[in-house]
């Protein structure tokens, strides 16, 4: 039977408010002939999204006693990069989605050229925030954050996973290949979020490894539930069109295993994630609750 942890909603609300305020302060102000681009960057990043990645950065850092200011900057950087991935993912050449976070996708609200440029600018801006001394006083830590995030987001992570996702459309790849794709596309960035606090706290290799293992399982469970919500959820709750995976012939854990086995698999991953936190005390309870959240969420 699943253990009950403290409610996670207040931590999500706090992560969202803190991240929005940090993003608002860090994003460029609307000036000059490039104002349309800057406005689009704000449209993509502010006032929406669950802020799961920010929450994971903030809670992993809290576990290791990292200061809130630097954590806020790293959380904002991850959400900025995540927003880029959603903007590009929604483009007609990618998943071709008209709705995101309950409002028109960026290319619908603006235009495709602006969406491509805003995504590019958000991606690069995220790294500049990590390069600042305000992200961490130790330049070696900043370099580690930058190189780990680059690995998670690039060809061996999110972008590579997206390429495989597109290549698998209409095909029936074996389950291990789908799992590899989901590790890259979704779990790599979520793993970075969970490792970030350990990197910033300069903790032992064992503690960092536990956080990375936790992030992997949470990331995979999150993607399985995302695919389940695409099949069974509603557009009003998820804030985006549903039923797209079947329509596009997407290869997912759900398409291979079926709904019930996929749900059990997500549940098992959540339990496994929680076990990776066994070496931490009750300070990790919100992370334990986050692992429950990813498999019980409806949006
Ligand atoms: C480089 C042209 C170009 C495109 C890249 C990087 C990329 C396109 C796509 C990334 C793949 C991607 C969007 C994976 C999806 C992961 C996922 C389930 C995202 C939804 O995350 P939520 O539900 O979103 O946390 P919110 O809105 O709550 O932040």
Short mmCIF file of C-alpha atoms and ligand atoms in Angstrom, two decimals:
data_model
loop_
_atom_site.label_atom_id
_atom_site.label_comp_id
_atom_site.label_asym_id
_atom_site.label_seq_id
_atom_site.Cartn_x
_atom_site.Cartn_y
_atom_site.Cartn_z
CA UNK A 1 0.00 0.00 0.00
CA UNK A 2 1.23 3.49 -0.88
CA UNK A 3 2.45 5.59 2.03
CA UNK A 4 0.88 8.99 2.56
CA UNK A 5 3.10 12.04 2.70
CA UNK A 6 2.34 15.65 3.51
CA UNK A 7 0.20 17.35 0.81
CA UNK A 8 2.36 18.60 -2.02
CA UNK A 9 0.01 21.33 -3.31
CA UNK A 10 1.43 24.13 -1.09
CA UNK A 11 4.96 23.26 -2.28
CA UNK A 12 3.80 23.45 -5.90
CA UNK A 13 2.09 26.79 -5.29
CA UNK A 14 5.21 28.13 -3.62
CA UNK A 15 7.50 26.81 -6.40
CA UNK A 16 5.24 28.38 -9.04
CA UNK A 17 5.10 31.79 -7.34
CA UNK A 18 8.84 31.87 -6.66
CA UNK A 19 9.73 30.70 -10.17
CA UNK A 20 7.38 33.17 -11.83
CA UNK A 21 8.80 36.04 -9.80
CA UNK A 22 12.37 34.96 -10.62
CA UNK A 23 11.58 34.53 -14.32
CA UNK A 24 9.85 37.90 -14.43
CA UNK A 25 12.90 39.58 -12.91
CA UNK A 26 15.40 37.78 -15.13
CA UNK A 27 13.62 37.87 -18.49
CA UNK A 28 14.50 40.85 -20.68
CA UNK A 29 12.20 43.88 -20.57
CA UNK A 30 10.22 44.77 -23.68
CA UNK A 31 12.34 47.30 -25.53
CA UNK A 32 13.54 47.85 -29.06
CA UNK A 33 12.47 46.54 -32.46
CA UNK A 34 12.90 42.96 -31.12
CA UNK A 35 10.06 43.61 -28.66
CA UNK A 36 7.84 40.96 -30.33
CA UNK A 37 10.47 38.30 -29.60
CA UNK A 38 10.84 39.38 -25.98
CA UNK A 39 7.07 39.44 -25.52
CA UNK A 40 6.83 35.92 -26.98
CA UNK A 41 9.53 34.71 -24.56
CA UNK A 42 7.43 35.98 -21.67
CA UNK A 43 4.27 34.42 -23.14
CA UNK A 44 6.03 31.03 -23.26
CA UNK A 45 7.48 31.10 -19.77
CA UNK A 46 5.23 33.08 -17.40
CA UNK A 47 1.97 32.23 -15.71
CA UNK A 48 1.49 28.60 -16.61
CA UNK A 49 2.69 25.08 -16.24
CA UNK A 50 2.84 22.87 -13.21
CA UNK A 51 6.43 23.89 -12.39
CA UNK A 52 7.32 20.29 -11.57
CA UNK A 53 10.91 20.80 -12.70
CA UNK A 54 11.28 23.93 -10.57
CA UNK A 55 9.84 22.09 -7.59
CA UNK A 56 12.36 19.27 -8.04
CA UNK A 57 15.28 21.71 -8.21
CA UNK A 58 14.05 23.59 -5.13
CA UNK A 59 13.39 20.46 -3.08
CA UNK A 60 16.62 18.72 -4.06
CA UNK A 61 18.54 21.83 -3.02
CA UNK A 62 16.58 22.21 0.20
CA UNK A 63 17.47 18.63 1.09
CA UNK A 64 21.15 19.56 0.94
CA UNK A 65 20.90 22.98 2.58
CA UNK A 66 21.48 25.04 -0.58
CA UNK A 67 20.52 28.74 -0.42
CA UNK A 68 17.18 29.72 -1.89
CA UNK A 69 18.44 32.56 -4.14
CA UNK A 70 20.78 30.40 -6.25
CA UNK A 71 18.19 27.61 -6.29
CA UNK A 72 15.58 30.01 -7.66
CA UNK A 73 17.90 30.98 -10.48
CA UNK A 74 18.63 27.35 -11.39
CA UNK A 75 14.92 26.47 -11.19
CA UNK A 76 14.14 29.44 -13.48
CA UNK A 77 16.85 28.32 -15.93
CA UNK A 78 15.36 24.82 -16.15
CA UNK A 79 11.82 26.16 -16.62
CA UNK A 80 13.13 28.56 -19.30
CA UNK A 81 14.73 25.67 -21.18
CA UNK A 82 11.66 23.48 -20.66
CA UNK A 83 9.48 26.29 -22.09
CA UNK A 84 11.69 26.35 -25.21
CA UNK A 85 11.17 22.60 -25.66
CA UNK A 86 7.39 23.00 -25.45
CA UNK A 87 7.38 25.90 -27.94
CA UNK A 88 9.38 23.90 -30.48
CA UNK A 89 7.52 20.68 -29.71
CA UNK A 90 4.23 22.41 -30.62
CA UNK A 91 5.44 23.59 -34.04
CA UNK A 92 3.78 22.10 -37.14
CA UNK A 93 7.02 20.31 -38.06
CA UNK A 94 7.05 18.62 -34.65
CA UNK A 95 3.90 17.57 -32.78
CA UNK A 96 1.75 20.31 -34.34
CA UNK A 97 -0.25 21.36 -31.28
CA UNK A 98 -2.53 24.40 -31.20
CA UNK A 99 -3.00 24.51 -27.42
CA UNK A 100 -0.51 24.61 -24.57
CA UNK A 101 -1.08 25.40 -20.91
CA UNK A 102 -4.71 26.22 -21.66
CA UNK A 103 -3.94 28.92 -24.22
CA UNK A 104 -2.91 29.04 -27.90
CA UNK A 105 0.54 27.61 -28.61
CA UNK A 106 3.17 30.25 -29.22
CA UNK A 107 3.18 29.86 -33.00
CA UNK A 108 -0.62 30.28 -32.96
CA UNK A 109 -0.55 33.37 -30.72
CA UNK A 110 2.36 34.89 -32.67
CA UNK A 111 3.72 33.11 -35.78
CA UNK A 112 6.08 30.25 -36.61
CA UNK A 113 9.17 32.38 -37.15
CA UNK A 114 8.68 34.10 -33.80
CA UNK A 115 8.14 30.71 -32.11
CA UNK A 116 11.39 29.31 -33.54
CA UNK A 117 13.32 32.41 -32.51
CA UNK A 118 11.73 32.63 -29.05
CA UNK A 119 12.61 28.96 -28.44
CA UNK A 120 16.21 29.54 -29.54
CA UNK A 121 16.47 32.61 -27.31
CA UNK A 122 15.00 30.81 -24.27
CA UNK A 123 17.42 27.90 -24.69
CA UNK A 124 20.48 30.13 -24.78
CA UNK A 125 19.19 32.45 -22.05
CA UNK A 126 18.86 29.50 -19.65
CA UNK A 127 22.57 28.76 -19.91
CA UNK A 128 23.51 32.39 -19.39
CA UNK A 129 21.61 32.35 -16.08
CA UNK A 130 23.59 29.30 -14.95
CA UNK A 131 26.87 30.97 -15.94
CA UNK A 132 26.20 33.90 -13.59
CA UNK A 133 27.90 33.91 -10.14
CA UNK A 134 24.40 34.32 -8.72
CA UNK A 135 23.72 30.70 -9.68
CA UNK A 136 26.61 29.53 -7.47
CA UNK A 137 29.71 31.13 -6.01
CA UNK A 138 31.96 28.28 -7.15
CA UNK A 139 32.79 28.42 -10.88
CA UNK A 140 33.42 24.64 -10.94
CA UNK A 141 29.89 24.07 -9.72
CA UNK A 142 28.54 26.44 -12.37
CA UNK A 143 30.46 24.54 -15.07
CA UNK A 144 29.10 21.24 -13.76
CA UNK A 145 25.53 22.57 -13.85
CA UNK A 146 26.02 23.88 -17.38
CA UNK A 147 27.58 20.71 -18.74
CA UNK A 148 25.00 18.43 -17.08
CA UNK A 149 22.11 20.54 -18.36
CA UNK A 150 23.62 20.65 -21.86
CA UNK A 151 23.91 16.85 -21.84
CA UNK A 152 20.33 16.43 -20.60
CA UNK A 153 18.90 18.82 -23.20
CA UNK A 154 20.96 17.99 -26.29
CA UNK A 155 21.44 15.14 -28.76
CA UNK A 156 22.05 12.54 -26.05
CA UNK A 157 19.03 13.74 -24.08
CA UNK A 158 15.86 15.66 -24.85
CA UNK A 159 16.50 16.66 -28.48
CA UNK A 160 17.85 13.18 -29.36
CA UNK A 161 14.79 11.64 -27.72
CA UNK A 162 12.52 13.92 -29.73
CA UNK A 163 14.26 12.79 -32.95
CA UNK A 164 13.65 9.14 -32.08
CA UNK A 165 10.06 9.95 -31.10
CA UNK A 166 9.45 11.37 -34.59
CA UNK A 167 11.30 8.48 -36.25
CA UNK A 168 9.17 5.90 -34.42
CA UNK A 169 5.84 7.39 -35.53
CA UNK A 170 3.72 4.70 -37.19
CA UNK A 171 6.17 1.96 -36.13
CA UNK A 172 6.10 -0.68 -33.39
CA UNK A 173 9.55 -0.58 -31.77
CA UNK A 174 10.29 -2.99 -28.90
CA UNK A 175 9.63 -1.72 -25.37
CA UNK A 176 13.32 -1.21 -24.40
CA UNK A 177 13.71 1.16 -27.35
CA UNK A 178 10.65 3.14 -26.29
CA UNK A 179 12.00 3.28 -22.75
CA UNK A 180 15.34 4.57 -24.05
CA UNK A 181 13.56 7.25 -26.08
CA UNK A 182 11.54 8.35 -23.02
CA UNK A 183 14.65 8.38 -20.83
CA UNK A 184 16.20 10.79 -23.31
CA UNK A 185 13.18 12.92 -24.24
CA UNK A 186 11.70 13.43 -20.78
CA UNK A 187 13.63 11.75 -17.97
CA UNK A 188 17.03 13.31 -18.72
CA UNK A 189 15.84 16.86 -17.93
CA UNK A 190 13.89 15.73 -14.87
CA UNK A 191 16.99 13.83 -13.68
CA UNK A 192 19.03 17.00 -14.04
CA UNK A 193 16.54 18.84 -11.81
CA UNK A 194 16.92 16.21 -9.09
CA UNK A 195 20.71 16.19 -9.36
CA UNK A 196 21.01 19.98 -9.39
CA UNK A 197 20.61 20.37 -5.63
CA UNK A 198 23.22 17.67 -5.05
CA UNK A 199 25.65 19.39 -7.42
CA UNK A 200 25.08 22.77 -5.76
CA UNK A 201 25.37 21.25 -2.28
CA UNK A 202 28.63 19.45 -3.23
CA UNK A 203 27.33 16.30 -1.57
CA UNK A 204 28.84 12.78 -1.60
CA UNK A 205 28.83 10.70 -4.77
CA UNK A 206 26.39 8.30 -3.11
CA UNK A 207 23.84 11.00 -2.31
CA UNK A 208 24.14 12.47 -5.80
CA UNK A 209 23.74 9.03 -7.36
CA UNK A 210 20.60 8.42 -5.29
CA UNK A 211 19.11 11.70 -6.51
CA UNK A 212 19.93 10.86 -10.13
CA UNK A 213 18.37 7.39 -9.79
CA UNK A 214 15.28 8.94 -8.19
CA UNK A 215 15.04 11.42 -11.09
CA UNK A 216 15.28 8.67 -13.73
CA UNK A 217 12.37 6.73 -12.25
CA UNK A 218 10.27 9.85 -11.69
CA UNK A 219 10.95 10.99 -15.26
CA UNK A 220 9.91 7.68 -16.80
CA UNK A 221 6.80 7.46 -14.62
CA UNK A 222 5.94 11.05 -15.56
CA UNK A 223 6.11 10.28 -19.30
CA UNK A 224 3.99 7.11 -18.99
CA UNK A 225 1.32 9.12 -17.17
CA UNK A 226 1.61 11.86 -19.81
CA UNK A 227 0.82 9.25 -22.45
CA UNK A 228 -2.06 7.88 -20.34
CA UNK A 229 -3.47 11.41 -19.98
CA UNK A 230 -3.27 11.88 -23.74
CA UNK A 231 -5.46 8.79 -24.06
CA UNK A 232 -7.79 9.20 -21.12
CA UNK A 233 -7.51 12.81 -19.94
CA UNK A 234 -9.42 15.90 -21.01
CA UNK A 235 -8.21 19.01 -22.82
CA UNK A 236 -9.75 21.20 -20.09
CA UNK A 237 -7.66 19.52 -17.40
CA UNK A 238 -4.39 19.05 -19.30
CA UNK A 239 -4.59 22.43 -21.07
CA UNK A 240 -3.64 20.82 -24.39
CA UNK A 241 -5.36 18.75 -27.05
CA UNK A 242 -5.65 15.06 -26.18
CA UNK A 243 -5.88 11.91 -28.32
CA UNK A 244 -2.91 13.03 -30.41
CA UNK A 245 -0.67 10.02 -29.80
CA UNK A 246 -3.04 7.50 -31.36
CA UNK A 247 -3.81 9.89 -34.22
CA UNK A 248 -0.09 10.22 -35.01
CA UNK A 249 0.75 6.56 -34.40
CA UNK A 250 3.14 7.43 -31.54
CA UNK A 251 5.13 4.60 -30.02
CA UNK A 252 4.55 4.78 -26.27
CA UNK A 253 4.67 2.42 -23.30
CA UNK A 254 0.87 2.58 -23.35
CA UNK A 255 0.66 1.61 -27.04
CA UNK A 256 2.81 -1.46 -26.37
CA UNK A 257 1.67 -2.56 -22.89
CA UNK A 258 -1.92 -1.34 -22.83
CA UNK A 259 -3.49 0.98 -20.28
CA UNK A 260 -3.56 -1.25 -17.22
CA UNK A 261 -0.01 -2.60 -17.50
CA UNK A 262 1.33 0.86 -18.30
CA UNK A 263 -0.36 2.23 -15.20
CA UNK A 264 1.16 -0.57 -13.09
CA UNK A 265 4.54 0.16 -14.60
CA UNK A 266 4.26 3.86 -13.71
CA UNK A 267 3.24 2.90 -10.18
CA UNK A 268 6.23 0.55 -9.86
CA UNK A 269 8.58 3.29 -11.07
CA UNK A 270 7.14 5.71 -8.50
CA UNK A 271 7.69 3.18 -5.69
CA UNK A 272 11.21 2.51 -6.93
CA UNK A 273 11.93 6.26 -6.99
CA UNK A 274 10.85 6.54 -3.37
CA UNK A 275 13.15 3.66 -2.40
CA UNK A 276 16.10 5.55 -3.88
CA UNK A 277 15.49 8.19 -1.19
CA UNK A 278 15.86 5.70 1.67
CA UNK A 279 19.18 7.17 2.74
CA UNK A 280 17.53 10.54 3.46
CA UNK A 281 15.37 11.48 6.46
CA UNK A 282 11.98 13.19 6.50
CA UNK A 283 13.50 16.25 4.83
CA UNK A 284 13.04 14.28 1.60
CA UNK A 285 9.31 13.75 2.20
CA UNK A 286 8.25 16.35 -0.37
CA UNK A 287 10.38 14.53 -2.94
CA UNK A 288 8.65 11.31 -1.91
CA UNK A 289 5.32 13.10 -2.34
CA UNK A 290 6.46 14.36 -5.76
CA UNK A 291 7.05 10.76 -6.85
CA UNK A 292 3.45 10.02 -5.82
CA UNK A 293 2.19 13.16 -7.55
CA UNK A 294 3.57 12.18 -10.96
CA UNK A 295 1.44 9.02 -11.00
CA UNK A 296 -1.72 10.47 -9.48
CA UNK A 297 -1.88 13.75 -11.42
CA UNK A 298 -4.70 14.61 -13.81
CA UNK A 299 -2.93 17.46 -15.63
C1 LIG B 1 15.11 21.72 -31.44
C2 LIG B 1 13.44 22.22 -33.29
C3 LIG B 1 13.76 21.59 -32.01
C4 LIG B 1 12.80 20.92 -31.37
C5 LIG B 1 13.07 20.25 -30.15
C6 LIG B 1 13.27 19.62 -27.57
C7 LIG B 1 12.03 19.32 -28.29
C8 LIG B 1 11.81 19.85 -29.62
C9 LIG B 1 11.10 18.63 -27.76
C10 LIG B 1 11.24 18.15 -26.40
C11 LIG B 1 10.46 17.01 -26.13
C12 LIG B 1 9.36 17.24 -25.22
C13 LIG B 1 8.53 18.47 -25.31
C14 LIG B 1 9.11 16.29 -24.35
C15 LIG B 1 7.86 16.29 -23.59
C16 LIG B 1 8.07 16.15 -22.15
C17 LIG B 1 6.76 16.50 -21.52
C18 LIG B 1 5.84 15.42 -21.16
C19 LIG B 1 6.44 17.78 -21.35
C20 LIG B 1 5.24 18.29 -20.63
O1 LIG B 1 5.70 18.67 -19.36
P1 LIG B 1 4.72 19.24 -18.23
O2 LIG B 1 3.47 18.43 -18.22
O3 LIG B 1 4.41 20.68 -18.79
O4 LIG B 1 5.48 19.31 -16.97
P2 LIG B 1 4.03 21.98 -17.97
O5 LIG B 1 3.22 22.80 -18.93
O6 LIG B 1 3.25 21.58 -16.75
O7 LIG B 1 5.33 22.66 -17.63
#
